[in-house]
CSV table of C-alpha atoms in Angstrom, one decimal:
chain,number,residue,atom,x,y,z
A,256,UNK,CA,324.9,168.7,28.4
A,257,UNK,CA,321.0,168.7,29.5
A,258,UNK,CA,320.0,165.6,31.0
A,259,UNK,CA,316.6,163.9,30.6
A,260,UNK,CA,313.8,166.3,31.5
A,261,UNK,CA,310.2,165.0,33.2
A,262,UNK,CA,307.6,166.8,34.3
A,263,UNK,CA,305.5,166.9,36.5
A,264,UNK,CA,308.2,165.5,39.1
A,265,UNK,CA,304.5,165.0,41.1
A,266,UNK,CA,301.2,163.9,40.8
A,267,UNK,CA,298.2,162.8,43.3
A,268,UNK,CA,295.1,161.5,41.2
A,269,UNK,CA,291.5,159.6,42.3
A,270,UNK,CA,291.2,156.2,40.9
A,271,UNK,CA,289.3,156.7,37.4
A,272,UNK,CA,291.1,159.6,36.7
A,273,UNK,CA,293.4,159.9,33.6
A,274,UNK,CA,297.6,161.2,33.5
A,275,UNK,CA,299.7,162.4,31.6
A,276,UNK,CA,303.6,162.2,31.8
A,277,UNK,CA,306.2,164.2,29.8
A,278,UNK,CA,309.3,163.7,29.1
A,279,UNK,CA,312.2,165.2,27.0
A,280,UNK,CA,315.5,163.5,25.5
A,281,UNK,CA,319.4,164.4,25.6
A,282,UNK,CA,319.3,165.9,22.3
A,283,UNK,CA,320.5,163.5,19.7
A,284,UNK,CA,319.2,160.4,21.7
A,285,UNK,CA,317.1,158.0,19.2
A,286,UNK,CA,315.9,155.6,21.8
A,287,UNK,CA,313.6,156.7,24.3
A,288,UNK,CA,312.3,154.4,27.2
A,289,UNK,CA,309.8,154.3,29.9
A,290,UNK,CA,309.8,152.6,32.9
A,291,UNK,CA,307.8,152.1,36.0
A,292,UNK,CA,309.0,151.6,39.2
A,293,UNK,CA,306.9,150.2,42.3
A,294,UNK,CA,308.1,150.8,45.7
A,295,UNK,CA,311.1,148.6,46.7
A,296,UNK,CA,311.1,147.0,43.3
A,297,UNK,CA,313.8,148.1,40.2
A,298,UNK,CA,312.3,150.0,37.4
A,299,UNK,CA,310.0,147.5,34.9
A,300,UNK,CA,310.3,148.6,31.0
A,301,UNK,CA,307.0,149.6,29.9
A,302,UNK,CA,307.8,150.9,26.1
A,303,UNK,CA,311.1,151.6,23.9
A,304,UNK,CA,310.8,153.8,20.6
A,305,UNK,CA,313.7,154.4,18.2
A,306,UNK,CA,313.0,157.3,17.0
A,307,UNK,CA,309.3,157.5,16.7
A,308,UNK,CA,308.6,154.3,16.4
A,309,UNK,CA,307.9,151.2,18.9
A,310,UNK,CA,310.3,148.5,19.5
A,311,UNK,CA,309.0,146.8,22.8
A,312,UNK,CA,305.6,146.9,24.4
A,313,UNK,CA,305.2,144.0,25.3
A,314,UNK,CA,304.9,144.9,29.0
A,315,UNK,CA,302.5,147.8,28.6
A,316,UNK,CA,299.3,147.6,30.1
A,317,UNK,CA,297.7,148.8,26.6
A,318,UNK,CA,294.0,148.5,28.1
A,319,UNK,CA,294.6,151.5,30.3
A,320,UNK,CA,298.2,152.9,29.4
A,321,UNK,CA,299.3,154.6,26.0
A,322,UNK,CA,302.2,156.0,24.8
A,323,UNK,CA,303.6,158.3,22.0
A,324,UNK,CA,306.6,160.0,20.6
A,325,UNK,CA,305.8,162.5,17.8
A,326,UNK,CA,308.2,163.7,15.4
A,327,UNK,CA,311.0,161.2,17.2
A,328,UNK,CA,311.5,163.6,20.2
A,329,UNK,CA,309.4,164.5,23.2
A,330,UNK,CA,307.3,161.6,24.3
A,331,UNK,CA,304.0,161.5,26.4
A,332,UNK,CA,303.0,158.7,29.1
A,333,UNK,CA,299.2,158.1,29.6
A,334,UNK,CA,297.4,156.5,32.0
A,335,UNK,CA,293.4,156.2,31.3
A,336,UNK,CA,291.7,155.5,33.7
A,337,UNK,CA,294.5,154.9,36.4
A,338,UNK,CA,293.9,152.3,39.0
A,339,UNK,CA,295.6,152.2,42.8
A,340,UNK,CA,298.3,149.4,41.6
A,341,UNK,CA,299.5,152.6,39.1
A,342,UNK,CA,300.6,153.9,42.4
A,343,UNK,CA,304.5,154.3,40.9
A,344,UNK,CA,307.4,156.4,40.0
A,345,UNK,CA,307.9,157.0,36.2
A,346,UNK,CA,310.9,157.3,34.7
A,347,UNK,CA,312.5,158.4,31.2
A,348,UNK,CA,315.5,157.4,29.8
A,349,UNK,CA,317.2,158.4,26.5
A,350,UNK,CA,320.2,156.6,24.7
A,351,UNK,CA,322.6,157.3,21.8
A,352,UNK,CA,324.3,154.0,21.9
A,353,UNK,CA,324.4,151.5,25.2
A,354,UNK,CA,323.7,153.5,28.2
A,355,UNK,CA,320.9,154.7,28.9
A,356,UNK,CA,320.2,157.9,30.9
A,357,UNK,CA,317.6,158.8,33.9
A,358,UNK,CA,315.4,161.3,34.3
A,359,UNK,CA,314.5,161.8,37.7
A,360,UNK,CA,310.9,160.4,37.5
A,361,UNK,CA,307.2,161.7,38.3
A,362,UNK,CA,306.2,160.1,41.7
A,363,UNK,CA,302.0,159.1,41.0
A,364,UNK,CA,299.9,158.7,44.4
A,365,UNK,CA,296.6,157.2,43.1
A,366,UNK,CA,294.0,157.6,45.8
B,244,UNK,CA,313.0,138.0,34.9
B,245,UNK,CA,316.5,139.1,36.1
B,246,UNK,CA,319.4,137.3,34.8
B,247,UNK,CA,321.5,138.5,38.0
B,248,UNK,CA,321.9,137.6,42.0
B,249,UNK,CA,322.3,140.2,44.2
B,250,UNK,CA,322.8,140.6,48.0
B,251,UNK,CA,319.9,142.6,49.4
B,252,UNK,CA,322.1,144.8,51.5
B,253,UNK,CA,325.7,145.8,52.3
B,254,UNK,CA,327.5,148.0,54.6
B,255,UNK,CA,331.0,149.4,54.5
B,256,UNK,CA,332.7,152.3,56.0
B,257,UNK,CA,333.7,155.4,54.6
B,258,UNK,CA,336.9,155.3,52.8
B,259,UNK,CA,337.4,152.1,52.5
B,260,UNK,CA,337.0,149.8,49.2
B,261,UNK,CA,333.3,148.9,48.6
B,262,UNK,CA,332.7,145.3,46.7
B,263,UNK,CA,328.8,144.6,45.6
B,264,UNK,CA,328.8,140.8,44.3
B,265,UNK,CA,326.3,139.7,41.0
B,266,UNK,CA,326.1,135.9,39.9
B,267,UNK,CA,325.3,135.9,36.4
B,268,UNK,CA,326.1,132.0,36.0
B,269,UNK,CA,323.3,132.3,32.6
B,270,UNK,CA,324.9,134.5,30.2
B,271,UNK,CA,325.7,134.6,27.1
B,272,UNK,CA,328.8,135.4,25.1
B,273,UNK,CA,327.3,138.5,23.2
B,274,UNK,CA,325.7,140.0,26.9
B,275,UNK,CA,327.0,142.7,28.7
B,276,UNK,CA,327.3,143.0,32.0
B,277,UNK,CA,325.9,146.8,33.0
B,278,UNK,CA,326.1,148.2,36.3
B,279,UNK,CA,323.9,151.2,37.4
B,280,UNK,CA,323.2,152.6,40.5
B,281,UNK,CA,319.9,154.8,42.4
B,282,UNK,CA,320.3,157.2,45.2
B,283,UNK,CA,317.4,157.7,47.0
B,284,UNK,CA,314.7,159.9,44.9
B,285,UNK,CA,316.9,160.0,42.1
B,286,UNK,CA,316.6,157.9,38.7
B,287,UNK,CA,319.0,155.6,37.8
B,288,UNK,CA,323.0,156.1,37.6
B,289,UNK,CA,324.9,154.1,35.0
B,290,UNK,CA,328.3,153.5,36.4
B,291,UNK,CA,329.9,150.9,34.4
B,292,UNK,CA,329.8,148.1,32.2
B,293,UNK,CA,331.9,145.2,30.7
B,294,UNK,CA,331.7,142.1,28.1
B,295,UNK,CA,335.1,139.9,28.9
B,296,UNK,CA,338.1,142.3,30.1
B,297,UNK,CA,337.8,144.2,33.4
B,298,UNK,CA,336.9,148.0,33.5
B,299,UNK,CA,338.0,151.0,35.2
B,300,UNK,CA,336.6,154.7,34.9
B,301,UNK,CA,336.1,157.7,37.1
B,302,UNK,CA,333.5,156.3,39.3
B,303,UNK,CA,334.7,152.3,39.4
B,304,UNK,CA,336.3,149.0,38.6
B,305,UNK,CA,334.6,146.1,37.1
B,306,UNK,CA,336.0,142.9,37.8
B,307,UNK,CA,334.4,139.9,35.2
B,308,UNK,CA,335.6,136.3,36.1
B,309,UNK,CA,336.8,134.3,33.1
B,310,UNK,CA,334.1,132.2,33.5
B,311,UNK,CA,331.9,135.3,33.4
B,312,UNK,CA,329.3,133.5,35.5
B,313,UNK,CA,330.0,136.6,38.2
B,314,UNK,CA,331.6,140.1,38.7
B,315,UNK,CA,332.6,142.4,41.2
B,316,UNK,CA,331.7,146.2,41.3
B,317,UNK,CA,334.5,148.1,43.1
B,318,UNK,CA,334.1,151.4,44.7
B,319,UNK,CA,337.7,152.4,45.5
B,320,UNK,CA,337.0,154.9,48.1
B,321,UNK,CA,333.4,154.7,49.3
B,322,UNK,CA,331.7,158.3,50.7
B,323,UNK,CA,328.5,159.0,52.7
B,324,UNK,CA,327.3,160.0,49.0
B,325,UNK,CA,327.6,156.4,47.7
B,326,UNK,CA,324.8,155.2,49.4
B,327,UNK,CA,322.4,153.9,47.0
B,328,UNK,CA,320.9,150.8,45.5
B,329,UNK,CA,323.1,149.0,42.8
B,330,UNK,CA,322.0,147.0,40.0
B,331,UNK,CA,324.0,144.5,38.3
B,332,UNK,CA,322.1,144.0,34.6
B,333,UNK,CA,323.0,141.4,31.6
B,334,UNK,CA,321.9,143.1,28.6
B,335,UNK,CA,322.2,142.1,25.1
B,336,UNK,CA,322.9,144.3,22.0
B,337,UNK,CA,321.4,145.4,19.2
B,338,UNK,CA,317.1,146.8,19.2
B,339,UNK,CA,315.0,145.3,22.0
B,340,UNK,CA,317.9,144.5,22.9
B,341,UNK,CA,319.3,147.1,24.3
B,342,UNK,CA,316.5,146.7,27.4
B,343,UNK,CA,317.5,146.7,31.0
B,344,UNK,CA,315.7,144.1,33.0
B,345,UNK,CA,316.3,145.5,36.9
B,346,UNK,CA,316.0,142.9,39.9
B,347,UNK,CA,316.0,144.4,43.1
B,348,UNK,CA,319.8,145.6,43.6
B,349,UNK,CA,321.8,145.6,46.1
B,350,UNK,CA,321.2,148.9,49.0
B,351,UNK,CA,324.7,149.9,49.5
B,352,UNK,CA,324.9,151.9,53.7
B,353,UNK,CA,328.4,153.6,53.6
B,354,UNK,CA,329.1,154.2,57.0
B,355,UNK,CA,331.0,157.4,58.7
């Protein structure tokens, strides 16, 4: 079984600029979920969809940082215009039931 | 915030048993206790998780008290490729739900 895809697995950016992130289910997974993890800290939920819609934003930085999932599958990450605190690693996770499963992030540098 | 207390940091040697502590003295009687773990570069792991009863797979044992204000993770045979930060999360069921709230973790050194 394929395991959660993300790409790029890097990216260096200038304050201002804008990102996107990609990332790519376990086939069959309804809930999708990304998360944003700061050096030395655990990941931080920024958005859940079921399906292709949203469940929980509430920690989304919506000024700056947008999501989507079309068609209830792939979903993009974006970050307009990114800022040095975005500084981060982003990860996916997919879920059919309870556990959820990792992708192995995109690392952002944000000079 | 977390719902969980974790030592910062553990060591153990390699083959021996492995025990990583979590207080959890606030849950509720419809939250699960998940574990996951991250090795270095690598997104998160899940290992194991329980409600009442303890639990045993391929990669570990989950120990709940009765009270289940705490639980142990067990690695039965630590190796060098154990080494990794491991979460201890109370999650709920059902929607929004289903979110994991991460603390910090516990960094787990197996030792040769």
């Amino acid at each position: 079984e394929a395991g959660v895809a993300q790409s790029p697995r890097y990216k260096i950016i200038e304050k201002r600029q804008s990102v996107a992130f990609w990332c790519n289910p376990i086939s069959g997974h309804a809930t999708l979920y990304w998360y944003q993890q700061i050096l030395g800290q655990g990941p931080k939920l920024l958005i859940q969809f079921q399906n292709n819609g949203v469940v929980d934003d509430s920690q989304l930085p919506k000024d700056r940082f947008s999501a989507e999932r079309l068609k209830g599958v792939d979903s993009t990450l974006k970050i307009q215009p990114a800022k040095l605190e975005d500084s981060a690693v982003y990860l996916c996770a997919s879920s059919l039931f309870g556990e959820q499963y990792f992708g192995p992030g995109t690392r952002l540098t944000v000079t | 915030d977390a719902k969980t207390t974790q030592p910062p940091s553990m060591d153990c040697a390699e083959g021996r048993a492995a025990n990583l502590p979590c207080n959890h003295s606030t849950i509720s009687g419809n939250e699960y206790v998940y574990w996951y773990r991250q090795i270095h570069s690598q997104g998160p792991q899940y290992i194991i998780h329980g409600l009442k009863n303890n639990e045993t797979n391929e990669m570990a044992s989950l120990i709940i008290t009765e009270d289940r204000k705490s639980s142990t993770l067990i690695l039965p045979h630590a190796t060098l490729r154990d080494t990794a930060v491991y979460y201890c999360i109370v999650r709920g069921s059902g929607g929004s739900n289903y979110k994991l709230t991460f603390g910090k973790g516990t960094l787990l050194t197996v030792n040769p």
